[in-house]
Amino acid sequence: MFENPFTRYVARLTVVLFGVLLSCTSSFGQGPRGGGKLPDFIPADYDDYQHMLTRLGIKKMRPGRSGGGRDTSSEATANRFKDSLPDLMTFKNGDKVKSADQWSKRRAEIVEDFEREVYGRIPKKVPRVKWEVTKTTEGKSGGIATITRTLVGNVDNSAFPKIKVAIQASYTVPKDASGPVPIIIQFDFGFGSSRGGPNSWTQQALNKGWGYGTISPNSIQGDNSRLREGIIGLTNKGQPRSPEDWGALRAWAWGLGRLIDYFEGTRESGVDPKKVCITGVSRYGKAALVATAFDTRIAAGFVASSGAGGAKLFRRDFGELLENLAGRGEYHWMAGNFLKYAAEDSTFGKKTAADLPVDQHELIALCAPRLCLISYGIPEKGDPNWVDAHGSFMAAVLAGPVYRLLGKKDLGTPGNYLTDKMPAVDTLLGGELAWRQHSGGHTNTPNFPTFFEWAGKYISTPEATKKK
Ligand code: GCU
């Protein structure tokens, strides 16, 4: 990609510096408690994490693996929780799911468990979002005329004016499209950080006759423990969460849902609201999967290096653990109730991953029959062991029966998650549910060409927009 050694060096340096920044903080320079002054309705000594532990009756939490420890896990002991794995195809009452028409009922059971225990519920009355186009620019990219719109989604804060939420998003479509186009939206680390370059994913999108866009998760909900602020805080009028309330992953997915509302309600957007795809890396890979699982309007999820809380099974003692996600630096992604599963001592005793009513193969299955690509890099190039690519492959194998039940193609392996072999690096496996490990690091970039080729088999593009 970078032919000149100097640009290659600068690019590497940027990636390394960004990586260092990431590993030092959980919220990009803000630390787990976030930067900036606390608003006056939050006492200076308020500790949201401790507040939730007390509320749940938890006295002691088990720590997760830290630092390099996350990378030294052993495959030999990784599946010690396997006997408690919930069966995707069995209703809670023990009946088997036998036909496609029974799936919606089983799906609802799984959704309920994920909402209550893992990611939290979106409250019934979240204030409304009013979108405003703040800038429209015409341009040209790789010879294709484009229109870019910058949007702000102002959330109605009349019920609690001390919190202001303004969602930042932006999208670009080919100007001369003969009809509404498919679009790929990325949850962006630094808003707008992922643009440009002749081989960039954004150019690939345009060449394919697609649009592309980005949405800023932090503008929806901060990536830190300040859960009495952001959209979660605004909805609660500044009060702490209840144990079933949504965490940041669902809040980010909710924000994307509002952007889809905008496409649905704005024909002149140029975007086909039935062809919205979402991608993200790492924590935003988790968010992309959560979004695709819950919002059935999403056409495809391209879930990159998502690891724990994303596509890997929680019942895998390998790499990052449930206990990490339930710790101070990351619990804000999840529902309060999720903390119970890392409790070593509490009024309800001890719980582990084996007590979870669901696991991540069921989250992947919620995406069916829609498209889902689970993406990883390789440890040698910097997609670390803690992401547990194998644990995500297992989850994808286990999600297969639902894709097949609904007449779609799963990974197509024999179906034994413990023994099925991962495909060779740089080889796409599967149909509507697919899996691919590229030969790069902790990024989705090398998998974009495959994504567009794969998604293009199922999602059509208005003819005239494709690059000749
Ligand atoms: C941390 C976290 C991971 C997450 C990653 C990221 O390392 O433990 O779960 O995926 O940050 O988002 O980069």
XYZ file of C-alpha atoms and ligand atoms in Angstrom:
481
model
C 0.000 0.000 0.000
C 2.824 2.412 0.889
C 5.426 2.121 -1.881
C 7.820 4.738 -0.575
C 9.887 3.533 2.440
C 9.460 6.845 4.235
C 5.658 6.875 3.980
C 5.697 3.242 5.017
C 7.792 4.167 8.057
C 5.477 7.043 8.976
C 2.444 4.820 8.536
C 3.976 2.121 10.788
C 4.935 4.688 13.393
C 1.403 6.067 13.410
C -0.037 2.588 13.870
C 2.412 1.818 16.692
C 1.753 5.116 18.473
C -1.967 4.606 18.163
C -1.557 1.087 19.559
C 0.414 2.394 22.550
C -2.263 4.972 23.196
C -4.916 2.282 23.017
C -3.184 -0.075 25.397
C -2.614 2.680 27.970
C -6.192 3.791 28.181
C -9.551 2.321 27.632
C -11.037 5.473 26.265
C -8.431 7.226 24.205
C -6.602 9.543 26.502
C -9.409 9.853 28.968
C -8.854 6.837 31.228
C -11.693 4.617 32.375
C -13.418 7.491 34.174
C -13.282 9.778 31.175
C -11.791 13.235 30.830
C -13.373 16.565 31.584
C -15.147 17.997 34.554
C -18.002 16.116 36.179
C -21.361 17.873 35.832
C -22.910 19.256 39.007
C -25.551 16.566 39.324
C -22.850 13.903 39.903
C -21.106 13.980 43.312
C -17.318 14.304 42.995
C -16.747 11.009 44.794
C -19.327 9.050 42.814
C -17.962 5.684 41.692
C -20.271 4.118 39.124
C -18.576 0.724 39.190
C -18.751 0.412 42.971
C -22.323 1.678 42.886
C -23.340 -1.196 40.609
C -21.419 -3.796 42.644
C -23.183 -2.644 45.814
C -26.539 -2.650 44.107
C -25.959 -6.231 42.945
C -24.716 -7.376 46.358
C -21.226 -8.200 45.096
C -18.393 -8.135 47.632
C -15.528 -9.466 45.558
C -14.864 -9.707 41.821
C -12.485 -12.111 40.075
C -9.873 -10.233 38.053
C -9.389 -10.870 34.354
C -6.094 -11.610 32.680
C -3.955 -8.560 32.340
C -1.205 -7.377 30.022
C 0.769 -10.141 28.340
C -1.149 -12.682 30.427
C -4.008 -12.307 27.993
C -1.767 -13.686 25.266
C -0.310 -16.726 26.939
C -3.458 -18.807 27.215
C -3.371 -22.508 26.516
C -5.603 -24.303 24.046
C -5.311 -27.471 26.168
C -7.446 -26.047 28.990
C -9.464 -23.527 26.996
C -12.723 -25.469 26.782
C -13.201 -26.293 30.437
C -16.653 -24.681 30.524
C -17.939 -26.526 27.489
C -20.476 -28.744 29.225
C -22.530 -25.733 30.234
C -22.790 -24.350 26.691
C -26.438 -23.508 25.955
C -27.963 -25.284 22.977
C -28.999 -22.789 20.345
C -31.665 -25.080 18.924
C -33.423 -25.998 22.184
C -36.190 -23.878 23.687
C -36.026 -23.106 27.377
C -38.733 -25.703 27.989
C -36.567 -28.406 26.421
C -38.383 -28.640 23.060
C -36.218 -28.664 19.951
C -36.444 -26.017 17.257
C -37.499 -28.067 14.258
C -38.677 -25.665 11.587
C -37.916 -22.189 10.294
C -41.247 -20.833 11.538
C -40.269 -21.684 15.125
C -37.121 -19.604 14.967
C -38.679 -16.249 15.818
C -39.934 -17.692 19.106
C -36.554 -19.139 20.044
C -34.887 -15.932 18.851
C -37.039 -13.930 21.264
C -35.878 -16.110 24.175
C -32.253 -15.475 23.266
C -32.796 -11.729 22.806
C -34.401 -11.553 26.249
C -31.417 -13.230 27.925
C -28.857 -11.098 26.117
C -30.733 -7.952 27.011
C -31.275 -8.763 30.661
C -27.914 -10.341 31.495
C -25.312 -9.268 28.946
C -25.750 -6.034 26.975
C -28.725 -4.435 28.676
C -32.060 -3.164 27.445
C -32.659 0.000 25.492
C -35.236 1.857 27.610
C -38.708 2.259 26.084
C -38.522 6.032 26.040
C -35.213 7.177 24.671
C -35.495 10.842 23.623
C -35.869 11.497 19.919
C -33.072 12.376 17.545
C -33.392 15.205 15.067
C -30.895 14.948 12.241
C -29.488 17.971 10.580
C -27.178 18.094 7.569
C -24.476 20.562 8.577
C -22.396 20.350 5.431
C -22.731 19.025 1.893
C -19.645 18.708 -0.277
C -19.312 17.570 -3.843
C -16.042 15.948 -4.794
C -14.294 13.380 -6.899
C -12.548 10.262 -5.711
C -10.695 7.926 -8.066
C -12.596 9.471 -10.952
C -16.000 9.009 -9.319
C -18.107 12.075 -8.557
C -19.307 12.039 -4.960
C -21.583 13.794 -2.535
C -20.588 13.862 1.124
C -22.956 14.906 3.859
C -21.952 15.672 7.417
C -24.748 15.098 9.899
C -25.463 15.947 13.472
C -28.154 14.056 15.328
C -29.331 16.318 18.126
C -31.064 14.384 20.860
C -34.039 16.068 22.521
C -32.819 16.990 26.005
C -35.807 19.035 27.117
C -36.438 16.536 29.946
C -32.866 16.948 31.251
C -31.090 19.938 29.710
C -27.876 19.379 31.665
C -26.907 16.614 29.256
C -26.466 17.334 25.580
C -26.008 14.548 23.054
C -25.157 15.391 19.464
C -24.383 12.351 17.312
C -21.721 12.911 14.691
C -21.951 11.015 11.411
C -20.989 11.501 7.829
C -21.513 9.598 4.618
C -20.556 9.716 0.973
C -22.440 8.377 -2.026
C -21.572 8.279 -5.729
C -23.219 11.332 -7.227
C -24.323 9.736 -10.475
C -25.938 6.642 -9.023
C -29.028 5.529 -10.939
C -30.772 4.616 -7.699
C -30.292 4.336 -3.941
C -27.014 2.589 -3.130
C -25.827 0.097 -0.531
C -23.616 1.582 2.149
C -20.971 0.428 4.597
C -20.744 2.414 7.807
C -17.803 2.179 10.173
C -17.820 2.781 13.905
C -14.821 5.069 13.949
C -12.066 5.236 16.562
C -11.163 8.835 15.781
C -14.091 10.292 13.910
C -13.243 10.367 10.220
C -9.878 8.672 10.846
C -10.305 6.021 8.232
C -10.510 7.878 4.941
C -8.648 8.287 1.747
C -6.025 6.707 -0.451
C -6.435 4.966 -3.794
C -6.763 1.508 -2.218
C -8.682 2.640 0.825
C -11.898 0.928 1.798
C -13.775 4.103 0.992
C -12.473 4.059 -2.584
C -13.248 0.348 -2.839
C -16.812 1.146 -1.801
C -17.185 3.801 -4.487
C -15.620 1.569 -7.164
C -18.265 -0.992 -6.319
C -21.065 1.559 -6.609
C -21.556 1.696 -2.852
C -21.571 4.548 -0.421
C -19.541 4.664 2.771
C -19.896 6.423 6.062
C -18.712 6.760 9.608
C -20.400 7.325 12.910
C -18.679 8.432 16.099
C -19.480 6.110 19.015
C -18.108 8.597 21.546
C -20.607 11.219 20.458
C -23.382 8.806 21.438
C -21.935 7.452 24.674
C -18.463 8.084 26.059
C -16.144 5.088 26.099
C -15.769 5.226 29.866
C -17.623 4.771 33.128
C -19.545 8.064 32.877
C -22.813 6.270 32.383
C -24.813 9.038 34.028
C -23.973 11.099 30.971
C -24.250 10.460 27.229
C -27.421 8.968 25.801
C -27.638 6.477 28.669
C -27.453 9.253 31.253
C -29.790 11.549 29.348
C -32.423 8.816 29.140
C -32.039 8.220 32.906
C -32.126 11.969 33.603
C -28.655 11.804 35.108
C -29.373 8.927 37.478
C -27.270 5.733 37.648
C -28.186 2.723 35.533
C -30.338 -0.086 36.815
C -28.760 -3.553 36.368
C -30.802 -4.265 33.227
C -30.084 -0.951 31.541
C -28.052 -0.722 28.368
C -24.284 -0.427 28.273
C -22.138 1.453 25.785
C -22.151 -1.306 23.138
C -25.913 -1.141 22.861
C -25.864 2.627 23.021
C -23.471 2.781 20.068
C -25.664 0.314 18.176
C -28.714 2.419 19.047
C -27.021 5.460 17.499
C -26.438 3.552 14.295
C -30.109 2.591 14.340
C -31.029 6.278 14.383
C -28.835 6.859 11.345
C -30.722 4.072 9.585
C -33.953 5.874 10.573
C -32.534 8.906 8.819
C -31.866 6.931 5.632
C -35.366 5.439 5.849
C -36.938 8.838 6.229
C -34.828 10.731 3.702
C -35.197 9.429 0.166
C -32.851 12.067 -1.181
C -30.058 10.667 1.009
C -29.201 8.408 -1.930
C -28.833 5.440 0.426
C -30.940 2.303 0.260
C -31.993 1.789 3.912
C -32.378 -1.944 3.274
C -28.722 -2.213 2.309
C -26.945 -0.714 5.287
C -23.863 -2.659 6.438
C -21.783 -2.000 9.520
C -18.165 -2.612 10.399
C -15.853 -1.922 13.309
C -12.632 -3.203 14.841
C -12.019 -4.541 18.334
C -14.428 -2.806 20.748
C -16.204 -1.498 17.680
C -16.153 -4.994 16.213
C -18.141 -5.991 19.296
C -20.455 -3.039 18.632
C -20.864 -4.036 14.975
C -21.919 -7.539 16.006
C -24.273 -6.284 18.702
C -25.835 -3.867 16.199
C -26.301 -6.544 13.532
C -27.667 -9.043 16.027
C -30.355 -6.749 17.449
C -31.306 -4.452 14.558
C -32.794 -6.652 11.864
C -32.736 -3.772 9.383
C -28.966 -4.133 9.056
C -28.094 -6.069 5.899
C -24.607 -7.174 6.897
C -22.196 -7.071 9.794
C -18.456 -7.080 9.091
C -17.156 -7.876 12.548
C -13.406 -7.385 12.909
C -11.146 -8.683 15.692
C -14.031 -8.448 18.132
C -12.817 -10.976 20.725
C -14.459 -11.126 24.160
C -17.919 -9.576 24.240
C -17.885 -9.923 20.457
C -17.770 -13.136 18.480
C -15.697 -15.311 20.825
C -17.374 -17.722 23.220
C -17.414 -16.552 26.832
C -17.032 -20.199 27.765
C -13.446 -20.177 26.524
C -10.687 -19.878 29.030
C -8.427 -18.293 26.463
C -7.218 -14.742 26.002
C -9.453 -11.984 27.221
C -12.070 -13.238 29.647
C -15.541 -12.393 30.831
C -13.758 -11.170 33.981
C -11.900 -8.549 31.916
C -15.130 -7.200 30.493
C -16.637 -7.118 33.976
C -13.655 -5.141 35.324
C -13.424 -1.392 35.864
C -11.963 -0.521 32.468
C -14.567 -2.264 30.339
C -17.758 -2.949 32.330
C -19.372 0.166 30.865
C -19.728 -1.696 27.559
C -22.063 -4.178 29.223
C -25.239 -4.303 31.319
C -24.790 -4.057 35.093
C -26.166 -7.587 35.462
C -23.216 -8.901 33.488
C -20.953 -8.174 36.469
C -22.620 -11.008 38.396
C -20.839 -13.588 36.278
C -17.446 -12.463 37.532
C -18.523 -12.368 41.185
C -16.306 -14.401 43.474
C -18.225 -13.516 46.605
C -21.677 -11.964 46.833
C -25.116 -12.312 48.377
C -25.892 -14.833 45.617
C -22.588 -16.676 45.992
C -20.174 -17.147 43.118
C -20.928 -17.154 39.410
C -18.786 -17.841 36.355
C -19.120 -17.848 32.574
C -20.690 -21.285 32.942
C -23.738 -19.641 34.562
C -24.490 -17.327 31.644
C -27.866 -18.224 30.126
C -26.475 -17.559 26.638
C -23.188 -17.522 24.777
C -21.844 -15.764 21.731
C -22.780 -18.387 19.129
C -26.325 -17.312 19.943
C -25.494 -13.656 19.355
C -24.135 -14.561 15.914
C -27.272 -16.616 15.290
C -29.421 -13.530 15.952
C -27.947 -12.098 12.738
C -29.432 -14.933 10.651
C -30.568 -15.031 7.897
C -28.705 -11.769 7.261
C -25.050 -11.506 6.282
C -22.344 -11.774 8.897
C -18.613 -11.855 8.214
C -16.405 -12.615 11.170
C -12.945 -11.269 10.549
C -9.559 -11.601 12.202
C -5.908 -11.008 11.460
C -3.058 -13.205 12.634
C -1.044 -13.012 15.873
C 2.273 -12.909 13.964
C 1.182 -9.601 12.431
C -0.345 -8.151 15.547
C -3.872 -9.468 15.966
C -3.017 -10.719 19.442
C -3.878 -14.050 20.951
C -6.204 -12.408 23.427
C -8.793 -11.875 20.695
C -9.092 -15.675 20.543
C -9.847 -16.051 16.847
C -10.353 -19.769 17.405
C -13.026 -19.126 20.031
C -14.870 -16.971 17.492
C -14.526 -19.634 14.828
C -16.097 -22.104 17.256
C -18.964 -19.703 17.932
C -19.529 -19.288 14.198
C -19.605 -23.067 13.687
C -22.173 -23.316 16.483
C -24.346 -20.580 14.947
C -24.521 -22.509 11.672
C -27.680 -24.549 12.337
C -29.849 -21.415 12.354
C -28.467 -20.187 9.040
C -29.193 -23.604 7.548
C -32.647 -23.742 9.129
C -33.456 -20.423 7.440
C -32.230 -21.705 4.077
C -28.867 -19.951 4.122
C -25.312 -21.132 3.977
C -23.167 -21.328 7.082
C -19.437 -22.046 7.267
C -20.035 -25.454 5.707
C -17.666 -27.315 8.029
C -18.622 -30.742 9.462
C -20.219 -28.905 12.392
C -18.234 -30.096 15.396
C -16.992 -26.883 16.925
C -14.349 -28.654 18.979
C -12.690 -30.359 16.018
C -13.630 -28.346 12.910
C -10.570 -26.807 11.290
C -10.159 -23.098 10.751
C -9.654 -22.197 7.084
C -6.204 -21.294 5.805
C -5.216 -17.651 6.315
C -6.558 -15.366 3.553
C -9.302 -17.833 2.655
C -12.974 -16.991 3.028
C -15.097 -19.778 4.393
C -18.867 -19.869 4.299
C -21.932 -18.313 2.708
C -24.229 -15.765 4.335
C -22.357 -16.584 7.533
C -18.682 -16.328 6.732
C -15.317 -16.307 8.429
C -11.935 -15.065 7.274
C -8.578 -14.506 8.870
C -6.491 -12.087 6.827
C -2.698 -11.971 6.973
C -2.541 -8.589 8.725
C -2.958 -7.371 12.286
C -5.645 -5.892 14.554
C -7.564 -4.210 11.753
C -10.329 -4.783 9.227
C -8.478 -3.153 6.313
C -7.034 -6.268 4.612
C -10.466 -7.929 4.628
C -12.288 -5.108 2.821
C -11.718 -6.440 -0.733
C -13.155 -9.765 0.404
C -16.005 -8.048 2.180
C -17.054 -6.183 -0.966
C -16.775 -9.266 -3.142
C -18.686 -11.426 -0.680
C -21.394 -8.867 0.148
C -21.749 -8.071 -3.553
C -22.981 -11.615 -4.160
C -26.015 -10.960 -1.993
C -26.523 -7.200 -2.122
C -27.199 -5.721 -5.529
C -25.998 -2.320 -6.715
C -27.769 -0.042 -9.215
C -25.961 -0.833 -12.486
C -24.966 2.638 -13.654
C -22.965 3.398 -10.530
C -20.339 0.697 -10.898
C -16.928 1.715 -12.159
C -16.502 0.570 -15.762
C -8.894 -3.507 25.007
C -9.997 -4.457 25.402
C -10.515 -5.285 24.236
C -10.841 -4.371 23.088
C -9.655 -3.494 22.771
C -9.898 -2.471 21.664
O -7.725 -4.227 24.724
O -9.533 -5.290 26.439
O -11.650 -6.017 24.592
O -11.251 -5.150 22.000
O -9.287 -2.761 23.900
O -11.008 -2.025 21.467
O -8.935 -2.124 21.016
